[in-house]
XYZ file of C-alpha atoms in Angstrom:
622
model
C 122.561 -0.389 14.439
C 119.557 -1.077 12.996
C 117.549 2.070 11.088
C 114.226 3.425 11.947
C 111.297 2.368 10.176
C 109.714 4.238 7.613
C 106.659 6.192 8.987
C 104.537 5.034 5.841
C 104.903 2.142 7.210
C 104.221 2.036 10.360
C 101.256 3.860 9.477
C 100.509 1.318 6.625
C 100.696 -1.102 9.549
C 98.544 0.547 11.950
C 95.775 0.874 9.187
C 96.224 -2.787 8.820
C 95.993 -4.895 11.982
C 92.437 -4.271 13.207
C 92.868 -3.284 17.174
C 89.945 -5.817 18.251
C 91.917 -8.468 16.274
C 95.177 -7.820 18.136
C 93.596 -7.222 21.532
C 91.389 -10.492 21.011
C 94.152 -12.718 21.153
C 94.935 -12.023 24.571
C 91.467 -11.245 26.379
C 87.819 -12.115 25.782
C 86.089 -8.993 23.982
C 82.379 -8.168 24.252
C 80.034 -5.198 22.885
C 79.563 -2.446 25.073
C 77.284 -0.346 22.850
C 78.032 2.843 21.019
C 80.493 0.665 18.596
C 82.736 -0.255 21.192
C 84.293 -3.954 22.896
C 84.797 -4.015 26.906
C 86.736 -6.980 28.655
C 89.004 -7.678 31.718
C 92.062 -5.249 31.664
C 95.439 -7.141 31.355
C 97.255 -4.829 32.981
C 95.660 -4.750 36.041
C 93.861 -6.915 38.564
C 89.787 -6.223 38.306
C 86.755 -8.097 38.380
C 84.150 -6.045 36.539
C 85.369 -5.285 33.250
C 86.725 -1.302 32.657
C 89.115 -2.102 29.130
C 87.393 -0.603 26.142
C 88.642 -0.712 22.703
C 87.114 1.504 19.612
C 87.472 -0.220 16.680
C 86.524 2.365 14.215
C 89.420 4.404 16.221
C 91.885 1.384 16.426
C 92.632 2.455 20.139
C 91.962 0.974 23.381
C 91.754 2.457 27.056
C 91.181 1.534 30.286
C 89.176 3.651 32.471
C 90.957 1.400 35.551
C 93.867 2.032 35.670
C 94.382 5.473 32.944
C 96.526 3.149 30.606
C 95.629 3.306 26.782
C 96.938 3.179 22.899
C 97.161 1.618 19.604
C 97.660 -1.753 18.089
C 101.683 -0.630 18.783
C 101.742 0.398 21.814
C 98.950 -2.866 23.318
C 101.704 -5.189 21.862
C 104.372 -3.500 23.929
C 102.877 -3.450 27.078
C 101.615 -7.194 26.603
C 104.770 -8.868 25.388
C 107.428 -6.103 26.904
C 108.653 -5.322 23.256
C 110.018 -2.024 22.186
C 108.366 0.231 19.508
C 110.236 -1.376 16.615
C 109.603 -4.813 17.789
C 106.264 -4.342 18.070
C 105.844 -2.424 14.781
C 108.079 -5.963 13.294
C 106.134 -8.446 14.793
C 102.800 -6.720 14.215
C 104.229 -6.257 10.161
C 105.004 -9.946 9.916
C 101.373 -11.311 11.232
C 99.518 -9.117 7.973
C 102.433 -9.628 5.493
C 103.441 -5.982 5.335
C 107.208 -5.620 4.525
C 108.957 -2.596 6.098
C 111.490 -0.262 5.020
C 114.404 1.367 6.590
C 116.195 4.655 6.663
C 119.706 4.895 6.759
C 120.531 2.785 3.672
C 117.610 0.921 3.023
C 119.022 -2.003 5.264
C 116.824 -5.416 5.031
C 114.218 -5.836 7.198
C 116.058 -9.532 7.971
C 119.241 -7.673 9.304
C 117.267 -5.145 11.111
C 114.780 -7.167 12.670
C 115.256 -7.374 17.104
C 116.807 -10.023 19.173
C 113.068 -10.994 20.120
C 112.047 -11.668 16.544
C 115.497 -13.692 15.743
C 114.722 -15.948 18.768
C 111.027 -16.560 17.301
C 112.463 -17.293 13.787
C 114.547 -20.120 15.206
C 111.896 -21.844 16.937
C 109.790 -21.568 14.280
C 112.887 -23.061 12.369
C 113.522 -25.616 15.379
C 109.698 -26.834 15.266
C 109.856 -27.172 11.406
C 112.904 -29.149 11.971
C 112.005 -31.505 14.833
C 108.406 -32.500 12.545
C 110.614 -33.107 9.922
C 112.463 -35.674 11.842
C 109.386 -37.352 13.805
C 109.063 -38.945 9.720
C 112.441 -39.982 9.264
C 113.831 -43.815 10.291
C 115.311 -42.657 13.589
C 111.974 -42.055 15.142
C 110.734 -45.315 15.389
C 110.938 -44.992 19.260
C 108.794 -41.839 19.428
C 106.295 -42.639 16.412
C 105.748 -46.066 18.990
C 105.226 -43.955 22.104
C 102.555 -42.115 20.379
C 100.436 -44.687 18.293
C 100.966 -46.634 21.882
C 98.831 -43.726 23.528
C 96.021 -43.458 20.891
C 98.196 -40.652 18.485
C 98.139 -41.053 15.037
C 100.052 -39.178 12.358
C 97.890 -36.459 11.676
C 97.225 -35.847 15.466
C 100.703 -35.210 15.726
C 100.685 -32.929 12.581
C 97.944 -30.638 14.095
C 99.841 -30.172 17.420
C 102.608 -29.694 15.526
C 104.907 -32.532 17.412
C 108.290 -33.624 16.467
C 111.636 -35.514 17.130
C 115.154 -34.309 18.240
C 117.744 -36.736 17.139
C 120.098 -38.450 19.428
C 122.964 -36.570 18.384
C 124.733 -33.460 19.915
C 124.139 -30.911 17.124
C 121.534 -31.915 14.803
C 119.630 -29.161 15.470
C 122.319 -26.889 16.011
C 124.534 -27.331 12.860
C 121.069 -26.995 10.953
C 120.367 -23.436 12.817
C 124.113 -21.983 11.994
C 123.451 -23.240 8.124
C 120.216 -21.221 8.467
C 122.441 -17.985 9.848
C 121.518 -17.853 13.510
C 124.586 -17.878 15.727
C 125.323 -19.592 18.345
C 124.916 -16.613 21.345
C 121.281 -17.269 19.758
C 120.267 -20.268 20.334
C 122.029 -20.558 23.676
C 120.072 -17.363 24.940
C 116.739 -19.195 23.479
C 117.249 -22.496 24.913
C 117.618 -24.732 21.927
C 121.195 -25.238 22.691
C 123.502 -25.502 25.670
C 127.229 -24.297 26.188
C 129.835 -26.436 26.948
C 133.363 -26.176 26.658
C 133.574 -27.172 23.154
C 131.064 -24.978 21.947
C 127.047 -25.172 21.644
C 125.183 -28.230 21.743
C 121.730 -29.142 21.290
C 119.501 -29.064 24.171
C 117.014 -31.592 23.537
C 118.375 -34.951 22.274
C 116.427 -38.484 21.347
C 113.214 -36.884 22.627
C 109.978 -36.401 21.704
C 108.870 -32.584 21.831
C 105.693 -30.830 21.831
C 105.836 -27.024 20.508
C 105.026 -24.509 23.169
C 102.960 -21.507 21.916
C 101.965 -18.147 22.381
C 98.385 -17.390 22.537
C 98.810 -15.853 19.213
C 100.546 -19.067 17.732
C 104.387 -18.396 17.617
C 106.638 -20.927 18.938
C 108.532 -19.755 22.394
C 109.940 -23.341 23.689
C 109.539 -26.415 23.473
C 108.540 -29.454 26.360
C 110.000 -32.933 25.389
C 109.591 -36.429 27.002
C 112.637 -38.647 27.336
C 111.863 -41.822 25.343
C 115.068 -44.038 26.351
C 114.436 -45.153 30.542
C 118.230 -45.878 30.405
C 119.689 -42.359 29.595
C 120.384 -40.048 32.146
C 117.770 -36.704 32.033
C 114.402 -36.068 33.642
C 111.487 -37.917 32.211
C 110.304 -34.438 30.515
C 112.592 -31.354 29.687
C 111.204 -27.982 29.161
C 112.742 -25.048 27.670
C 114.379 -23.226 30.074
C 113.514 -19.185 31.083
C 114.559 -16.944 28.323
C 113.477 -14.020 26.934
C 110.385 -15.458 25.144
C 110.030 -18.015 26.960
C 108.381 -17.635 30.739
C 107.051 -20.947 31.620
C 104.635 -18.991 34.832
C 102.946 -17.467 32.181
C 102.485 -19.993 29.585
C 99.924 -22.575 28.922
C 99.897 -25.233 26.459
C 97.752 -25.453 24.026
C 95.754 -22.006 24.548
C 96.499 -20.789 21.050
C 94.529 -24.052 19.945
C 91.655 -23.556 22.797
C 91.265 -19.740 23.035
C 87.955 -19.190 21.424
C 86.785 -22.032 22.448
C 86.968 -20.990 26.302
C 85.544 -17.683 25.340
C 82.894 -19.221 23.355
C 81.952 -21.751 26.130
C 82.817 -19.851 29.220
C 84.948 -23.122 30.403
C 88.569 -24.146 30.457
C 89.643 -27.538 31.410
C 93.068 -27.562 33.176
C 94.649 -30.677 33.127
C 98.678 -31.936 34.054
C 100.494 -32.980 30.733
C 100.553 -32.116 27.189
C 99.383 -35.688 26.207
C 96.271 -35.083 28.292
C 95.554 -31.967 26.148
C 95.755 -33.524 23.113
C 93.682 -36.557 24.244
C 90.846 -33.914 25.593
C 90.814 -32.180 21.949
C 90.995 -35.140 20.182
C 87.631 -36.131 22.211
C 85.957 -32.941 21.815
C 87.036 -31.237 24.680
C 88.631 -28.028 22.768
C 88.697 -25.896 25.868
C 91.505 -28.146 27.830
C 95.287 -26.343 28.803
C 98.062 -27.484 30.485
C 100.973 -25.648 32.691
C 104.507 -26.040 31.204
C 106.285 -27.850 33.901
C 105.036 -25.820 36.628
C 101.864 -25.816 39.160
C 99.195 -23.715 37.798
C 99.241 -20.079 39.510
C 98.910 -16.203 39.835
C 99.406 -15.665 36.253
C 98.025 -18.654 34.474
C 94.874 -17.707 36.574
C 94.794 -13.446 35.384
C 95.492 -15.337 31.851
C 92.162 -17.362 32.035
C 90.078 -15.285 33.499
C 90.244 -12.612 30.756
C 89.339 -15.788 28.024
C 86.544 -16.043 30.537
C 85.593 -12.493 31.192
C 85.414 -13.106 34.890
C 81.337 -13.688 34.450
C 80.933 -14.087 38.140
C 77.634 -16.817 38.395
C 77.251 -16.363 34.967
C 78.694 -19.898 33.186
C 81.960 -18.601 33.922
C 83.429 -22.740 34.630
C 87.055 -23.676 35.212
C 87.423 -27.615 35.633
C 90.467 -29.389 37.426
C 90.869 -32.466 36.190
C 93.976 -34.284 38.212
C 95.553 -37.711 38.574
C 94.203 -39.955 41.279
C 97.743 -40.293 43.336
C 99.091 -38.148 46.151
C 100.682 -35.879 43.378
C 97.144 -35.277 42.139
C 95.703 -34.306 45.508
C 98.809 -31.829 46.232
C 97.927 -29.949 42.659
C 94.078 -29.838 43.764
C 94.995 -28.478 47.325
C 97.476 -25.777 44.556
C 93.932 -25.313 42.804
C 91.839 -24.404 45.791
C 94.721 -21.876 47.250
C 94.109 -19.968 44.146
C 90.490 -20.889 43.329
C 89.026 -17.341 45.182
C 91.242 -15.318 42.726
C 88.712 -17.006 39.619
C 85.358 -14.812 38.851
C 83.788 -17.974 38.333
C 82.452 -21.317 39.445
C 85.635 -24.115 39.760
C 85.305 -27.743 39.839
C 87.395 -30.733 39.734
C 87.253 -33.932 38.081
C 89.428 -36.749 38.743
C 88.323 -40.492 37.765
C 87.917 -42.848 40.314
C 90.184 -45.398 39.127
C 92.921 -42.829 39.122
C 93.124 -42.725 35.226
C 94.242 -39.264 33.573
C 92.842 -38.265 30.234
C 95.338 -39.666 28.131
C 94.787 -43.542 29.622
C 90.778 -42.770 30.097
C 90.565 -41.872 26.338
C 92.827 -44.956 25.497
C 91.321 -47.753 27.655
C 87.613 -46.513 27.560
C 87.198 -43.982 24.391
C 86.594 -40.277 24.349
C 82.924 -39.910 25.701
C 84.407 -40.970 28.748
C 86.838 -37.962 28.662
C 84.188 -36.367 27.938
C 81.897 -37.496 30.695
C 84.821 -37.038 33.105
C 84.310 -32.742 32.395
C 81.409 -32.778 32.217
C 80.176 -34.247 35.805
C 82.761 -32.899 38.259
C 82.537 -32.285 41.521
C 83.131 -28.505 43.127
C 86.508 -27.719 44.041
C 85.426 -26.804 47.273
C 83.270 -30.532 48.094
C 86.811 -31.826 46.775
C 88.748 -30.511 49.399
C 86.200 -31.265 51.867
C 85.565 -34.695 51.312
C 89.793 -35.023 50.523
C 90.072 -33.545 54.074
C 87.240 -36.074 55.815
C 88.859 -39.866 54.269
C 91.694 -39.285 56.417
C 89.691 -40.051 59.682
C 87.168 -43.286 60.970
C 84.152 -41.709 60.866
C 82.496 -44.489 62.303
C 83.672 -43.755 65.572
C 82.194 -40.594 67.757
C 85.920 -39.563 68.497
C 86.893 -40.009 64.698
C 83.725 -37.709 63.225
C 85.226 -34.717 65.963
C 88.324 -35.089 64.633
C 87.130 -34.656 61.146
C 85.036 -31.568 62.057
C 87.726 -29.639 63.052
C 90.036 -30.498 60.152
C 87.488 -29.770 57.743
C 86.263 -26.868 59.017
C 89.238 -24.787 58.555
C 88.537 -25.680 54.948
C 84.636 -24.303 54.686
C 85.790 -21.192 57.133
C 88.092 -20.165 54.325
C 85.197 -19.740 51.599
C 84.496 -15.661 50.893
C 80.368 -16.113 50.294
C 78.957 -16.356 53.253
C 75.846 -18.450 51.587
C 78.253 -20.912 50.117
C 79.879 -20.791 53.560
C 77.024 -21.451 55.277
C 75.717 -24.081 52.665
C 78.664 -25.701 53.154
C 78.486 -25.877 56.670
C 75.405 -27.349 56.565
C 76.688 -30.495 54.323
C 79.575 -30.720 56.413
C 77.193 -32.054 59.142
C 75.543 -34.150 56.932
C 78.994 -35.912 55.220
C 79.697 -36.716 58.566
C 76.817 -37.635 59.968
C 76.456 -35.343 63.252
C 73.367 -34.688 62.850
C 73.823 -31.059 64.242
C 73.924 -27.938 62.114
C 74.463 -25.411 64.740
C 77.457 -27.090 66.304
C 79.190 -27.887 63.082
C 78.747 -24.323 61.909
C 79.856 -22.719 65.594
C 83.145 -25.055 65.187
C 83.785 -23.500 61.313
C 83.250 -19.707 62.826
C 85.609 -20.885 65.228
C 87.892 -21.134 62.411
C 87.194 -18.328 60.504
C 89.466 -14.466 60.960
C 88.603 -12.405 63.217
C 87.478 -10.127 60.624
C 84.989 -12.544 58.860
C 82.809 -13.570 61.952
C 79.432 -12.771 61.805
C 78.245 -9.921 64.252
C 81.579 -8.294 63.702
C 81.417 -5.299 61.501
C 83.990 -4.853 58.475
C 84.937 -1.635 57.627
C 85.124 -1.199 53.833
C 87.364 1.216 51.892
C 85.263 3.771 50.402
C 85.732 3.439 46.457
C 87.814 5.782 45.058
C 87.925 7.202 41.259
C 90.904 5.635 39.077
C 93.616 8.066 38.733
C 93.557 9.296 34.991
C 96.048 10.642 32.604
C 94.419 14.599 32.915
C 95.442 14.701 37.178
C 99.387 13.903 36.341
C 99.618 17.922 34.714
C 97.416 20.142 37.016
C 94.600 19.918 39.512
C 91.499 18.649 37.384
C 88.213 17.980 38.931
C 86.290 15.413 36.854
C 82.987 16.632 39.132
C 83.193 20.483 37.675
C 80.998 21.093 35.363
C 82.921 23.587 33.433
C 85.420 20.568 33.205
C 82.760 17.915 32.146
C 81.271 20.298 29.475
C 84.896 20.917 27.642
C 85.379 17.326 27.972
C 82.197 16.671 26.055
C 83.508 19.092 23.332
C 86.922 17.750 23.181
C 85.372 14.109 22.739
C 83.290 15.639 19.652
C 86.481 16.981 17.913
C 88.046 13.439 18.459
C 85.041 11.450 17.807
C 82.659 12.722 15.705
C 85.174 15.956 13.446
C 82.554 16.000 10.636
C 79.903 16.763 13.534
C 81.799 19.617 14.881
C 82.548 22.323 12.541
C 82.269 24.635 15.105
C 84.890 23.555 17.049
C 87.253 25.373 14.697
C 86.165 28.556 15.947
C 86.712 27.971 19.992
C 89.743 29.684 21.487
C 92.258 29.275 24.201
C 90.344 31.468 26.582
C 87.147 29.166 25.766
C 88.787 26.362 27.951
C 89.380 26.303 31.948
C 92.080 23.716 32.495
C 95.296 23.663 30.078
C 94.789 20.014 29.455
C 91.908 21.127 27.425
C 93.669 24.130 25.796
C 96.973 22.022 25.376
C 94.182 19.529 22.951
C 92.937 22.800 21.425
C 96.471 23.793 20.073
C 97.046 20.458 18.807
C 93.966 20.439 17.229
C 94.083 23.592 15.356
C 98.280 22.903 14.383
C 96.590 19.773 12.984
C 93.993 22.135 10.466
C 91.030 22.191 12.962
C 88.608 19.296 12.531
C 87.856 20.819 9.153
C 91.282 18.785 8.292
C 89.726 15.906 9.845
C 88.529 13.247 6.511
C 89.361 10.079 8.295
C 87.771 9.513 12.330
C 90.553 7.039 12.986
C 93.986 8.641 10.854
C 92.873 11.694 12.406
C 93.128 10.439 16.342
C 96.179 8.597 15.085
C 97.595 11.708 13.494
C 97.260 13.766 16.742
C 98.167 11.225 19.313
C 101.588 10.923 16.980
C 102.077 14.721 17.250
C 101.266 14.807 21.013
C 104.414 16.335 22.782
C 104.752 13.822 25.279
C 102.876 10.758 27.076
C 100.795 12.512 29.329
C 99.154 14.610 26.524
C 98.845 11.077 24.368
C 97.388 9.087 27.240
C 94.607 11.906 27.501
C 93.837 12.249 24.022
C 93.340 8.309 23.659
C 91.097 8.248 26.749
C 88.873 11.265 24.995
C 89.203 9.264 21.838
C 87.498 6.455 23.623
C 85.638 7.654 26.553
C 82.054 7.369 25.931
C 80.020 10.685 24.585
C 76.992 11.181 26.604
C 74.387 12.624 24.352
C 70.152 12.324 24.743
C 68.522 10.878 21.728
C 70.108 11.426 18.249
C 73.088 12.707 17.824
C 73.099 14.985 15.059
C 74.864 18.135 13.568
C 72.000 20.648 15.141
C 73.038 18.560 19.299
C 77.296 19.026 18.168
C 76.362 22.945 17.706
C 74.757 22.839 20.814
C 77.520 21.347 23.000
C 80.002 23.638 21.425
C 77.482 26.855 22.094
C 77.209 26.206 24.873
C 81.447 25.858 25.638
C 81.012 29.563 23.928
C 77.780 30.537 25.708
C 79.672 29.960 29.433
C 83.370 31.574 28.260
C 81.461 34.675 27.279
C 79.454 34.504 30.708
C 83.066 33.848 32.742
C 84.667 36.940 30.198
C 81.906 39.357 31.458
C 81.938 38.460 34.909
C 85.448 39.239 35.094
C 84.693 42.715 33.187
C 81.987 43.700 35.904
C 84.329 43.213 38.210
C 87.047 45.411 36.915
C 84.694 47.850 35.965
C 83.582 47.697 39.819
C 86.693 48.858 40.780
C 87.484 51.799 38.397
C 87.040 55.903 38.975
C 84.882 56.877 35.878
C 86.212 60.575 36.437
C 89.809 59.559 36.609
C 90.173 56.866 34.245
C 87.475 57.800 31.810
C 89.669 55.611 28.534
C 90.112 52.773 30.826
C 86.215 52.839 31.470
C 84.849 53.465 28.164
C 87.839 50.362 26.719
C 85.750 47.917 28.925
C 82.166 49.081 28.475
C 82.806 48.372 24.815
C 84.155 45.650 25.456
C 81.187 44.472 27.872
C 79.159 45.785 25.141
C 80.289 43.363 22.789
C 80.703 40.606 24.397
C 76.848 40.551 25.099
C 75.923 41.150 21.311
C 78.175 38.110 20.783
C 76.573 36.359 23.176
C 72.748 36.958 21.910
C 73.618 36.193 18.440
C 74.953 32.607 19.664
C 71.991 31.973 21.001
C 69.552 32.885 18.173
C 72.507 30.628 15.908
């Protein structure tokens, strides 16, 4: 059993990997003011961006859907890794070597099942390049110099060679010390009755990646016509790798389709590397599957989801009947993308890897950068099955195209739409066409009908899950404010040491409180982002952590500077309205007693009032 890392070093670790850093690998990250990044959560389906992360904190929040954390805990929810495997894999990336209890055990012998999987791909690519050099891949050093690949284009995608033996690879593994349970559970080698043999033989492979580089599978093209075997061989489903949420080369074209707004989807991974070769650095392909649900969520956080905003996802497919199934794929997803999709195919049928061959990379170039919208595509795809020269053939055309136009959200691009629909078929009548497409359209989306919309409703947050908590009181919204001063700003908010229990409404609040002072008070506070990460590691369970990281990051809402003089203010005024809620309650009890009868009870809480309203006029001349 492996032992538990040292807590130096998982804090050493923490201090280390910069959250915007981590988080940027997966999503597109932009400023939001006050020192913080906003982008598209990952975790959730949304279209206006609600995930925040604090770099001077190192945390991250989403104010969707209530989840938040560290560098650790972002890296668990993203790749489904436990604590340690997270803490490992996050060590590895900056170099930081851990420690274990219990012995002192290696970090090699300790590390998971998920990080010896990755350490024999990454030992399986360095193999298979190895091999592309040696005599015995003549055949695939041919296949790629025939398609315009050179030697160094191969180096930078990292390609290589699996012999034509049966355990090449795997005989090299065991000498390396990975068994063979491993490598059958990753995919590099099948079981048969003799024992484990390699998976991929006399082919040439392309590296699969994760967006933040490490090797997960592998996609290989047969290069012998005669052997038995599909023409290309992927890695099969394991636990790293998940082909439905994998896209070749996107840890090569990530910041480009940030920087750009674009990504360029084409079919094969020798039409990638032809559309970086040319210059087109924003181009991905699936991993022997059609492009869907996930691939989509994937790209539209590198795009941000910019809706009419340069937000451009480009199609580019082959000219054949396969082509035209993926673009009708394409268009059945196209309304999940916040952004403007189009789709290039070349007329003569050629895919980027023969365009860039037979005609040179401007024209893969020029094939992105003039395509057609997805939704003219389908359109026009639709209207060349029929003779629109006849009267009888233009009808039928109308009514199979206008299922296609009916199905498009915006009712402006509906109705533009429409309007070129009559004019690609030359009716020459706008209000028929567009009668026939609301013929076609749900009864929900036809115009005069009224849709009833869902009112919005506020996210659910971490502080509802303990006790009733009204984010609209505002006794509630000024403790919050106070709370977010402790966490943000401790060297602001001296003051805050001197706040008790009774100052707070809601025990979420006075649950923080306690923390706080068990931690020293914020006078203990000499580091903004150890302290957060100090307290959210002493938080008794995930409810009280989730809440604390969404104070951590939630914004402060303050008028002009913010200063020591406005901190003393907020917390006054926490004191100013406990005192108020203290005397109120006194009045009251005060109300109900017999002066005569119970004259020690009576005096006990005029004193009491007494001093509670001397207390109160000397905070307000402080």
């Amino acid at each position: 059993m492996a032992g538990r890392i040292k807590d130096e070093d998982i804090a050493l670790v923490r201090e280390r990997t910069p959250i915007a850093d981590v988080v940027g690998e997966y999503l597109q990250l932009r400023n939001a003011g006050g020192g913080s990044l906003k982008g598209l959560c990952p975790f959730h389906d949304e279209k206006s961006p609600s995930f925040n992360v604090t770099p001077a904190k190192n945390l991250w929040y989403c104010f969707g859907c209530g989840e938040g954390g560290d560098t650790i805990t972002f890296l668990q929810r993203m790749e489904s890794l436990s604590f340690t495997e997270a803490v490992e894999a996050l060590a590895r990336q900056i170099g930081v070597t851990l420690r274990y209890e219990e012995g002192g055990r290696s970090a090699r012998r300790d590390e998971s099942k998920r990080q010896r999987l990755l350490d024999a791909h990454r030992a399986a690519a360095e193999f298979y390049a190895e091999q592309l050099l040696a005599p015995g891949a003549v055949t695939a050093r041919r296949f790629l110099s025939e398609r315009g690949f050179n030697r160094a284009h191969a180096e930078h995608f990292g390609l290589g060679y699996a012999p034509a033996g049966w355990e090449n690879l795997t005989a090299h593994l065991r000498r390396k010390g990975f068994t063979d349970a491993e490598l059958v559970e990753g995919g590099l080698a099948s079981q048969g009755r003799r024992g484990a043999y390699d998976r991929f033989r006399n082919r040439l492979l392309w590296p699969v990646r994760e967006v933040t580089g490490e090797v997960v599978g592998f996609g290989a093209r047969k290069l012998d016509p005669e052997e038995d075997g599909p023409k290309y061989l992927n890695s099969p489903e394991s636990p790293i790798f998940h082909k439905g949420r994998l896209l070749y080369g996107l840890d090569l074209a990530k910041r480009h389709i940030s920087q750009r707004s674009q990504a360029v989807i084409v079919e094969g991974y020798t039409d990638v590397m032809a559309c970086h070769i040319a210059g087109v650095t924003t181009a991905v392909a699936t991993c022997g599957t059609s492009f869907g649900e996930d691939h989509l969520k994937i790209l539209r956080r590198m795009l941000l989801g910019r809706s009419n905003q340069g937000g451009r996802v480009v199609f580019t497919f082959d000219g054949d009947k396969a082509g035209q199934k993926a673009a009708v794929r394409a268009f059945a997803e196209e309304h999940g993308f916040a952004s403007e999709t189009f789709v290039a195919v070349q007329p003569d049928g050629l895919d980027p890897c023969d365009l860039r061959l037979k005609q040179g990379d401007q024209a893969v170039v020029d094939l992105v950068e003039h395509p057609a919208p997805l939704y003219e595509f389908m359109i026009r795809n639709v209207m060349e099955g029929y003779d629109l020269t006849t009267a009888e053939g233009r009808i039928a055309a109308l009514d199979a195209a206008a299922p296609v136009v009916a199905s498009i959200r915006n009712e402006g691009v509906r109705l533009s739409y429409g309007k070129n629909l009559d004019r690609w078929l030359g009716l020459m009548d706008e209000a028929f066409v567009l009668r026939r497409v609301r013929q076609h359209m749900r009864g929900g989306d036809r115009p005069g009908r009224r849709r009833e919309v869902p009112a919005a409703r506020p996210a659910p947050t971490p502080d509802a899950r303990e006790a009733p908590y009204d984010l609209g009181d505002p006794s509630v919204q000024r403790e919050r404010q106070a709370l977010k001063l402790a966490l943000q700003y401790p060297s602001l908010a001296a003051g805050f040491d001197r706040l008790v229990e009774e100052d707070f409404t809601v025990p979420q609040h006075r649950a923080v409180l306690r923390l706080v002072a068990d931690h020293g008070g914020v006078a203990a506070a000499h580091d903004p982002a150890a302290w957060v990460a100090g307290l959210r590691e002493a938080a008794p369970n995930d409810t009280q952590r989730d809440f604390l990281t969404r104070l951590a990051v939630e914004q402060l809402e303050f008028y002009g500077e913010l200063d020591e003089r406005y901190a003393q203010q907020i917390l006054g005024t926490i004191k100013t309205h406990s005192i108020n809620r203290r005397k109120i309650n006194l009045k009251s009890q005060l109300s109900r007693l017999d002066q005569v009868s119970e004259p020690e009870e009576y005096l006990r809480l005029s004193t009491e009032l007494l001093r509670l309203e001397q207390e109160r006029r000397a905070l307000a001349e402080e």
